Amino acid sequence: MPLDLNIISWLCWIFPTVGSIFPLALRGRKSWVKGLPVVLFSFLSLVMALLMLPNLFGGGYSDIKLFWFSLPNGGSVGLGMLVDPLSIIVVNIVAFLSFLIMVYSLKYVEGDRSAGRYWFLMSLFIAGMLLLTLADNLILFFVGWKIVGLCSYGLIGYYYSDDREHWIGGPVPFAFQKPSRAGLKALIVTTFGDIALLAGIIILYTYSGTFNFMELYQTAGVWLAQMGRSPGILAITTVLIVVGPLTKSAQFPFHEWLPEAMAGPTPVSALIHAATMVKAGVYLVARMLPVFFFAEWIASPGYPEALTFFLLVAVAGAITIVLGASQAMVAKELKKILAYSTMSTIGYMMLALGVAGLSPDTLVAGVSAGIFQLITHGVYKAGLFLCAGIAIQASGSIYISEMKLSRKSMRFTWLFMLIGGLALAGVPPLSGFWSKESILGFSWAVGQYLFFAVASVAVILTIFYTIRFMGQMFNGKVDEGKGLGRVREAAASMLLPCGILAALTVFIGLIGPWMEQFLSQLFNNYFTESLGLVVTGGVMASAASNSLPMDIILFIDSMLMIVIGAVPAYRIYVSHKSSAEDLISKHAVLRALHKFLWERWYIDAFYNKIFINGTLAMRAPLARYIEGTLDSAFNVGIPNLFYAASQKLRKIQTGILSINMLYFLMFLVAMVLFFLWLGVL
Amino acid sequence: MFTPTLDLLLVFTVSMPIVGWAALKIHRKVLCGVYAAAGLAIAGVLLYELFLEVSQNMVISSPHIGVFSAYLRIDMLGVFMAAIFIGLGFAVAIYSIVYMKKETGVPIYFTLLLAMISGMVGIVFAGDLFTLYVFWELMCVSSYVLVAFRRRKGESIEAAFKYLIMSGAGSATVLLGMSFLYGMSGTLNFQGLASAFGQAPPNPWLYLASLLILVGFGVKTAIVPLHTWLPDAHAAAPSPISAMLSGVVIETGVYALCRICFTAFLSVQVQWLSILMVMSVITMVVGNVMPLLQNDLKRLLAYSSIAQVGYMLAGLSIGTQLALTGTFLHLLNHALMKGTAFLCAGAILYTIGTRQMDEMAGIGRKMPITAIAFAISLFALTGLPPLNGFVSELIIVTAAFQSNLAWLGVAVILNSALSAAFYLRIVRTLILPIKSEKVASAREAPLALLVPICFMAALIILIGLWPDPVIRIVQQSVAALFSFSGKVMG
């Protein structure tokens, strides 16, 4: 091979880092001039990512550690890139989607005066995301994790001047939110998770003495025994480590920042808040999973506390599936619907990863199902968002009911969006169907019927909101009426990425079963051979080895769910046989439910009440009693004390020589007296 | 006559007026400074050879040489101190070439500067108290005249007169103390003093002698309340001389106290050091409180020297190997920090002609390089990591805690926190909005002033980041200091 794997993995994230310099250097140039180097460098990093692909088949991993800095207690932090199946898959997804979205952005931010900031942050984001994926230790990982978090903050609040046109929320009777507030909210919530994660990492380090992932796996037996001596520590560490991914991936109860993160430009939402950054949490869970799996099932004696990890992840995922899907049913903003569906779909991934550790023989099936979902979701959701960007730019409205797009004049956008939407809803034979099916099948097979039921019912909600937004956006009445051709199709450079993503969605759908098989084979090799996670006495069963009748039952179940959801949605939003407004006004239960969902389960209001109003209420007494007291003590008292001391002491500096000589004499006499007092003179 | 380094310095001192006279004849005033700087540079090279020799042989002693039968005993401590003096002297000489261009009497200025440096080098090379005293007076007399160098200014004359009287009184008590020691032991040789007084139980005369010597050297060291001459003298002298006085001359006092403490006063060390400990805390508190309301920049820096001496004395009064390492490292660091600070203050004075801080608001905007170097030196003086002042203060504080003198360590920490108040006030002055016409029309200082400043500022950072090589040399110096007590105390 002409390029060493180690160099490839470094270059992969260094390219976008270098790319981020250009938008700053090319000040005052046009937007596309600034963007071109960024596109070029993201292409180079895609090439690097593709060059890693051959290693996927070889199995095993590569990790060349370089010294970075040493820590006081003998440990050290390394610099190194870990290339293993997990990171290769995620890196390829990230690099591929980044490149497409960068191409799309060329047109999207055209003419924006502050586009330099956009390009800089996007390029830096890609670098951070690739860094966190490739990092071989938790510290380097955390560096990337923070870079993406900060770039996300900067890009959500991209329109920080808070012009009226960039507000989200509403429509009119309801409150609006400003982009700068949305950015801050995301930063605060994710930083909370970051701090918890960092605390978890530090606890982990104090016991294991290493930050390196591979060393953590290899020495797990030793440091878990250390940790096991003080009960509760492992559980605390687990909770802290899980909180990080939950905030980053917008999972319950830290999900409230994601809907508002849609205040940023649409490519940002596509890249950061759908395809990549929110998957960083999933990635970290998958990274740390072998450690906890080892602790729970392989180590003897086992550490039951490790089960916390899987339970937390699975429960948070299950709740978020329903939470997201149900809110998407009533949301009025297109991007918000997509954001809710992102939460919901990531919930599926978390569910799969969590269930993977609930019994000793489900590791491979769970991880491969979760990662499969990550791949398919990344592709179709990015496509959906990019189409949404076209729709919003074309119609000038963020509300699905006001878009009134023509199916005929925007034929391609409609088609690509439809493919994405159906994949999202899990309609066969598109990619989303297979990944959703593998999660459902797997949770059924391992006997987690509750999780199965939740995931299965959510399919009804998903198909409902998919048909709802498609139907409302491309309203059939527009084509019949005079509004024909009100808006035109977007530029080719924006359509092309959408087309590629839609084609890929179909393609993955066609090879779905084989891909599922391939992934589970891959992770089977990885876990058993590279990491040596073999359950004694258990069999590493694969979900794909389900018996045939089971597959058919599952298929029928899914179809049934889709039909249950699709029929009413079709009647209301496509054929207009019945009206949603009428239904809601007639039934009190539906009205209450609608209100409940529209108010986002009252979770946001609850947080506002507790945290924001609580802080505001504390403000006055805090300022009065604590800060006021400390302020007068420190900022008035101490300076006054020294001012007075200085004033007094200045008097000894008389400048009169005879007095100075008097000091001389006094000093001498005082010393003599001192010695006399000591009794030596 | 003595040793190549010292001889060379004396030769240059003596020949300086002749060269200066010739230079003035051909209207090349610059040559005076170049000649002096060249002399110091060669002295530095010779010192390096001496360093190599000392690091092999530990001690070079040459008894009974020259006119007054001087006794030189050169060990690592002497070489280390001499390197500080010659190094700072060299920087100051280069700085003075431009700084003193407008003055008359430049040959005399450089003659006195060289004489002062020769005196200091002699002090640290001296092997007995009398030799030390002779060189001490050489240093003192030349520094009196240097303070009064601007002889038409009342301020300079007043300051020099105060300095002369107080320092003279101090020298007198030192001489009296020395004569007591000689009367008791019949020798002034450090080795002899150590063996004469080291083991015997102390008698009252020894206490009296120690007291007189403490007071005498204490004047030079500016122990409160013997410090009153210092703010006047250091502020009134030309800035390069202020850098020398504050940077190294007061440190010869610290050196002398250390040397005598570990030779003649080994048996009274405990009492002696406990007095010093109290005095050091008083000194640093006064040195840090006095400048809080000071508006005269050079006066402020002069007061802060008193505080810095307090830190060094705190290290000495702890008396352990580690503490002394901190003291001597701080000696070097203080020479760099305070030297840079005074040279920067001089550059500002040179450009806008005022020492009043409220008149120089915003000068950093016009003289960015000077201001950055100034800020570095001030941060180092505050004890901010990763600068050199932090390293030595940390060693002193650590030593205090190790010797169960936590209160002393805390006093040092609190004092350096307090000192931030006035050091940061200077930094603030540098970056305030420009108020006066004078500042608005100011330009960056000439290159010849900037070169020594930047070089020393770079050293401040370098030693702060990578103190190990310097610390190793300081440890050898401290071992040399302890070698007398090692033999005696076993």
PDB file of N, CA and C in Angstrom, chain B residues 135-196:
ATOM      1  N   PHE B 135      36.589  45.090  48.757  1.00  0.00           N
ATOM      2  CA  PHE B 135      35.801  45.139  47.521  1.00  0.00           C
ATOM      3  C   PHE B 135      34.416  45.724  47.762  1.00  0.00           C
ATOM      4  N   TRP B 136      33.917  45.460  48.964  1.00  0.00           N
ATOM      5  CA  TRP B 136      32.612  46.012  49.346  1.00  0.00           C
ATOM      6  C   TRP B 136      32.637  47.531  49.237  1.00  0.00           C
ATOM      7  N   GLU B 137      33.703  48.110  49.777  1.00  0.00           N
ATOM      8  CA  GLU B 137      33.822  49.570  49.744  1.00  0.00           C
ATOM      9  C   GLU B 137      34.005  50.080  48.318  1.00  0.00           C
ATOM     10  N   LEU B 138      34.732  49.292  47.502  1.00  0.00           N
ATOM     11  CA  LEU B 138      34.889  49.673  46.094  1.00  0.00           C
ATOM     12  C   LEU B 138      33.512  49.782  45.438  1.00  0.00           C
ATOM     13  N   MET B 139      32.691  48.760  45.696  1.00  0.00           N
ATOM     14  CA  MET B 139      31.344  48.761  45.139  1.00  0.00           C
ATOM     15  C   MET B 139      30.536  49.947  45.667  1.00  0.00           C
ATOM     16  N   CYS B 140      30.596  50.126  47.009  1.00  0.00           N
ATOM     17  CA  CYS B 140      29.765  51.149  47.636  1.00  0.00           C
ATOM     18  C   CYS B 140      30.122  52.536  47.111  1.00  0.00           C
ATOM     19  N   VAL B 141      31.418  52.850  47.128  1.00  0.00           N
ATOM     20  CA  VAL B 141      31.826  54.201  46.757  1.00  0.00           C
ATOM     21  C   VAL B 141      31.420  54.502  45.324  1.00  0.00           C
ATOM     22  N   SER B 142      31.664  53.532  44.435  1.00  0.00           N
ATOM     23  CA  SER B 142      31.289  53.825  43.048  1.00  0.00           C
ATOM     24  C   SER B 142      29.779  53.954  42.907  1.00  0.00           C
ATOM     25  N   SER B 143      29.035  53.177  43.708  1.00  0.00           N
ATOM     26  CA  SER B 143      27.581  53.302  43.567  1.00  0.00           C
ATOM     27  C   SER B 143      27.078  54.627  44.147  1.00  0.00           C
ATOM     28  N   TYR B 144      27.722  55.152  45.205  1.00  0.00           N
ATOM     29  CA  TYR B 144      27.309  56.482  45.703  1.00  0.00           C
ATOM     30  C   TYR B 144      27.403  57.503  44.573  1.00  0.00           C
ATOM     31  N   VAL B 145      28.552  57.455  43.901  1.00  0.00           N
ATOM     32  CA  VAL B 145      28.782  58.465  42.870  1.00  0.00           C
ATOM     33  C   VAL B 145      27.807  58.275  41.708  1.00  0.00           C
ATOM     34  N   LEU B 146      27.539  57.022  41.406  1.00  0.00           N
ATOM     35  CA  LEU B 146      26.616  56.772  40.296  1.00  0.00           C
ATOM     36  C   LEU B 146      25.215  57.290  40.610  1.00  0.00           C
ATOM     37  N   VAL B 147      24.795  57.150  41.862  1.00  0.00           N
ATOM     38  CA  VAL B 147      23.480  57.684  42.224  1.00  0.00           C
ATOM     39  C   VAL B 147      23.465  59.193  42.029  1.00  0.00           C
ATOM     40  N   ALA B 148      24.579  59.800  42.362  1.00  0.00           N
ATOM     41  CA  ALA B 148      24.656  61.266  42.241  1.00  0.00           C
ATOM     42  C   ALA B 148      25.124  61.690  40.868  1.00  0.00           C
ATOM     43  N   PHE B 149      25.012  60.788  39.877  1.00  0.00           N
ATOM     44  CA  PHE B 149      25.638  61.068  38.593  1.00  0.00           C
ATOM     45  C   PHE B 149      25.075  62.332  37.941  1.00  0.00           C
ATOM     46  N   ARG B 150      23.758  62.521  38.050  1.00  0.00           N
ATOM     47  CA  ARG B 150      23.175  63.760  37.498  1.00  0.00           C
ATOM     48  C   ARG B 150      23.345  64.835  38.573  1.00  0.00           C
ATOM     49  N   ARG B 151      24.540  65.411  38.626  1.00  0.00           N
ATOM     50  CA  ARG B 151      24.932  66.188  39.797  1.00  0.00           C
ATOM     51  C   ARG B 151      24.246  67.535  39.869  1.00  0.00           C
ATOM     52  N   ARG B 152      23.571  67.939  38.822  1.00  0.00           N
ATOM     53  CA  ARG B 152      22.881  69.228  38.887  1.00  0.00           C
ATOM     54  C   ARG B 152      21.469  69.100  39.427  1.00  0.00           C
ATOM     55  N   LYS B 153      21.038  67.860  39.615  1.00  0.00           N
ATOM     56  CA  LYS B 153      19.694  67.664  40.130  1.00  0.00           C
ATOM     57  C   LYS B 153      19.732  67.507  41.640  1.00  0.00           C
ATOM     58  N   GLY B 154      18.912  68.277  42.320  1.00  0.00           N
ATOM     59  CA  GLY B 154      18.867  68.199  43.776  1.00  0.00           C
ATOM     60  C   GLY B 154      18.483  66.817  44.246  1.00  0.00           C
ATOM     61  N   GLU B 155      17.549  66.202  43.547  1.00  0.00           N
ATOM     62  CA  GLU B 155      17.051  64.888  43.940  1.00  0.00           C
ATOM     63  C   GLU B 155      18.183  63.865  44.023  1.00  0.00           C
ATOM     64  N   SER B 156      19.043  63.887  42.976  1.00  0.00           N
ATOM     65  CA  SER B 156      20.129  62.914  42.939  1.00  0.00           C
ATOM     66  C   SER B 156      21.083  63.129  44.094  1.00  0.00           C
ATOM     67  N   ILE B 157      21.406  64.384  44.322  1.00  0.00           N
ATOM     68  CA  ILE B 157      22.375  64.691  45.371  1.00  0.00           C
ATOM     69  C   ILE B 157      21.812  64.283  46.729  1.00  0.00           C
ATOM     70  N   GLU B 158      20.551  64.604  46.952  1.00  0.00           N
ATOM     71  CA  GLU B 158      19.926  64.264  48.232  1.00  0.00           C
ATOM     72  C   GLU B 158      19.947  62.761  48.444  1.00  0.00           C
ATOM     73  N   ALA B 159      19.543  62.042  47.374  1.00  0.00           N
ATOM     74  CA  ALA B 159      19.480  60.595  47.473  1.00  0.00           C
ATOM     75  C   ALA B 159      20.855  60.018  47.738  1.00  0.00           C
ATOM     76  N   ALA B 160      21.838  60.510  46.998  1.00  0.00           N
ATOM     77  CA  ALA B 160      23.192  59.987  47.149  1.00  0.00           C
ATOM     78  C   ALA B 160      23.721  60.271  48.544  1.00  0.00           C
ATOM     79  N   PHE B 161      23.371  61.436  49.067  1.00  0.00           N
ATOM     80  CA  PHE B 161      23.862  61.797  50.404  1.00  0.00           C
ATOM     81  C   PHE B 161      23.278  60.869  51.468  1.00  0.00           C
ATOM     82  N   LYS B 162      21.977  60.636  51.366  1.00  0.00           N
ATOM     83  CA  LYS B 162      21.337  59.707  52.300  1.00  0.00           C
ATOM     84  C   LYS B 162      21.974  58.323  52.210  1.00  0.00           C
ATOM     85  N   TYR B 163      22.128  57.905  50.972  1.00  0.00           N
ATOM     86  CA  TYR B 163      22.706  56.589  50.717  1.00  0.00           C
ATOM     87  C   TYR B 163      24.087  56.509  51.327  1.00  0.00           C
ATOM     88  N   LEU B 164      24.875  57.560  51.085  1.00  0.00           N
ATOM     89  CA  LEU B 164      26.252  57.588  51.587  1.00  0.00           C
ATOM     90  C   LEU B 164      26.275  57.493  53.093  1.00  0.00           C
ATOM     91  N   ILE B 165      25.457  58.305  53.764  1.00  0.00           N
ATOM     92  CA  ILE B 165      25.495  58.340  55.223  1.00  0.00           C
ATOM     93  C   ILE B 165      25.069  56.993  55.797  1.00  0.00           C
ATOM     94  N   MET B 166      23.942  56.475  55.301  1.00  0.00           N
ATOM     95  CA  MET B 166      23.424  55.247  55.884  1.00  0.00           C
ATOM     96  C   MET B 166      24.332  54.073  55.593  1.00  0.00           C
ATOM     97  N   SER B 167      24.767  54.009  54.329  1.00  0.00           N
ATOM     98  CA  SER B 167      25.624  52.893  53.959  1.00  0.00           C
ATOM     99  C   SER B 167      26.959  52.996  54.678  1.00  0.00           C
ATOM    100  N   GLY B 168      27.426  54.263  54.835  1.00  0.00           N
ATOM    101  CA  GLY B 168      28.671  54.463  55.560  1.00  0.00           C
ATOM    102  C   GLY B 168      28.560  53.977  56.994  1.00  0.00           C
ATOM    103  N   ALA B 169      27.444  54.316  57.637  1.00  0.00           N
ATOM    104  CA  ALA B 169      27.236  53.858  59.007  1.00  0.00           C
ATOM    105  C   ALA B 169      27.219  52.338  59.048  1.00  0.00           C
ATOM    106  N   GLY B 170      26.582  51.757  58.053  1.00  0.00           N
ATOM    107  CA  GLY B 170      26.524  50.296  57.976  1.00  0.00           C
ATOM    108  C   GLY B 170      27.914  49.713  57.841  1.00  0.00           C
ATOM    109  N   SER B 171      28.713  50.284  56.946  1.00  0.00           N
ATOM    110  CA  SER B 171      30.070  49.781  56.763  1.00  0.00           C
ATOM    111  C   SER B 171      30.855  49.876  58.063  1.00  0.00           C
ATOM    112  N   ALA B 172      30.613  50.957  58.789  1.00  0.00           N
ATOM    113  CA  ALA B 172      31.317  51.134  60.063  1.00  0.00           C
ATOM    114  C   ALA B 172      30.980  50.012  61.033  1.00  0.00           C
ATOM    115  N   THR B 173      29.671  49.670  61.124  1.00  0.00           N
ATOM    116  CA  THR B 173      29.323  48.602  62.065  1.00  0.00           C
ATOM    117  C   THR B 173      29.881  47.266  61.593  1.00  0.00           C
ATOM    118  N   VAL B 174      29.897  47.068  60.262  1.00  0.00           N
ATOM    119  CA  VAL B 174      30.492  45.819  59.771  1.00  0.00           C
ATOM    120  C   VAL B 174      31.943  45.735  60.202  1.00  0.00           C
ATOM    121  N   LEU B 175      32.648  46.867  60.026  1.00  0.00           N
ATOM    122  CA  LEU B 175      34.061  46.886  60.381  1.00  0.00           C
ATOM    123  C   LEU B 175      34.243  46.594  61.869  1.00  0.00           C
ATOM    124  N   LEU B 176      33.361  47.182  62.688  1.00  0.00           N
ATOM    125  CA  LEU B 176      33.438  46.956  64.125  1.00  0.00           C
ATOM    126  C   LEU B 176      33.205  45.475  64.445  1.00  0.00           C
ATOM    127  N   GLY B 177      32.176  44.908  63.799  1.00  0.00           N
ATOM    128  CA  GLY B 177      31.886  43.496  64.026  1.00  0.00           C
ATOM    129  C   GLY B 177      33.058  42.627  63.615  1.00  0.00           C
ATOM    130  N   MET B 178      33.649  42.964  62.453  1.00  0.00           N
ATOM    131  CA  MET B 178      34.793  42.193  61.973  1.00  0.00           C
ATOM    132  C   MET B 178      35.943  42.244  62.954  1.00  0.00           C
ATOM    133  N   SER B 179      36.131  43.448  63.523  1.00  0.00           N
ATOM    134  CA  SER B 179      37.265  43.570  64.442  1.00  0.00           C
ATOM    135  C   SER B 179      37.034  42.733  65.693  1.00  0.00           C
ATOM    136  N   PHE B 180      35.795  42.619  66.144  1.00  0.00           N
ATOM    137  CA  PHE B 180      35.497  41.714  67.261  1.00  0.00           C
ATOM    138  C   PHE B 180      35.896  40.287  66.906  1.00  0.00           C
ATOM    139  N   LEU B 181      35.460  39.875  65.698  1.00  0.00           N
ATOM    140  CA  LEU B 181      35.757  38.515  65.273  1.00  0.00           C
ATOM    141  C   LEU B 181      37.260  38.283  65.231  1.00  0.00           C
ATOM    142  N   TYR B 182      37.993  39.295  64.681  1.00  0.00           N
ATOM    143  CA  TYR B 182      39.443  39.148  64.567  1.00  0.00           C
ATOM    144  C   TYR B 182      40.076  39.072  65.938  1.00  0.00           C
ATOM    145  N   GLY B 183      39.554  39.919  66.838  1.00  0.00           N
ATOM    146  CA  GLY B 183      40.091  39.925  68.177  1.00  0.00           C
ATOM    147  C   GLY B 183      39.917  38.586  68.880  1.00  0.00           C
ATOM    148  N   MET B 184      38.823  37.906  68.597  1.00  0.00           N
ATOM    149  CA  MET B 184      38.560  36.640  69.269  1.00  0.00           C
ATOM    150  C   MET B 184      39.334  35.485  68.657  1.00  0.00           C
ATOM    151  N   SER B 185      39.437  35.509  67.296  1.00  0.00           N
ATOM    152  CA  SER B 185      39.983  34.315  66.640  1.00  0.00           C
ATOM    153  C   SER B 185      41.348  34.537  66.013  1.00  0.00           C
ATOM    154  N   GLY B 186      41.710  35.792  65.768  1.00  0.00           N
ATOM    155  CA  GLY B 186      42.977  36.067  65.127  1.00  0.00           C
ATOM    156  C   GLY B 186      42.991  35.778  63.643  1.00  0.00           C
ATOM    157  N   THR B 187      41.865  35.542  63.081  1.00  0.00           N
ATOM    158  CA  THR B 187      41.814  35.319  61.629  1.00  0.00           C
ATOM    159  C   THR B 187      40.512  35.881  61.081  1.00  0.00           C
ATOM    160  N   LEU B 188      40.532  36.254  59.773  1.00  0.00           N
ATOM    161  CA  LEU B 188      39.290  36.669  59.127  1.00  0.00           C
ATOM    162  C   LEU B 188      38.949  35.741  57.974  1.00  0.00           C
ATOM    163  N   ASN B 189      39.796  34.742  57.811  1.00  0.00           N
ATOM    164  CA  ASN B 189      39.604  33.745  56.779  1.00  0.00           C
ATOM    165  C   ASN B 189      38.313  32.967  57.063  1.00  0.00           C
ATOM    166  N   PHE B 190      37.496  32.765  56.026  1.00  0.00           N
ATOM    167  CA  PHE B 190      36.211  32.088  56.250  1.00  0.00           C
ATOM    168  C   PHE B 190      36.412  30.702  56.846  1.00  0.00           C
ATOM    169  N   GLN B 191      37.394  29.997  56.277  1.00  0.00           N
ATOM    170  CA  GLN B 191      37.667  28.651  56.778  1.00  0.00           C
ATOM    171  C   GLN B 191      38.059  28.703  58.249  1.00  0.00           C
ATOM    172  N   GLY B 192      38.960  29.691  58.534  1.00  0.00           N
ATOM    173  CA  GLY B 192      39.428  29.843  59.905  1.00  0.00           C
ATOM    174  C   GLY B 192      38.302  30.240  60.837  1.00  0.00           C
ATOM    175  N   LEU B 193      37.438  31.163  60.394  1.00  0.00           N
ATOM    176  CA  LEU B 193      36.323  31.611  61.228  1.00  0.00           C
ATOM    177  C   LEU B 193      35.392  30.440  61.521  1.00  0.00           C
ATOM    178  N   ALA B 194      35.172  29.618  60.470  1.00  0.00           N
ATOM    179  CA  ALA B 194      34.267  28.494  60.658  1.00  0.00           C
ATOM    180  C   ALA B 194      34.816  27.538  61.688  1.00  0.00           C
ATOM    181  N   SER B 195      36.159  27.280  61.644  1.00  0.00           N
ATOM    182  CA  SER B 195      36.682  26.313  62.610  1.00  0.00           C
ATOM    183  C   SER B 195      36.869  26.936  63.977  1.00  0.00           C
ATOM    184  N   ALA B 196      37.055  28.268  64.013  1.00  0.00           N
ATOM    185  CA  ALA B 196      37.249  28.918  65.315  1.00  0.00           C
ATOM    186  C   ALA B 196      35.948  29.002  66.096  1.00  0.00           C
TER     187      ALA B 196
END
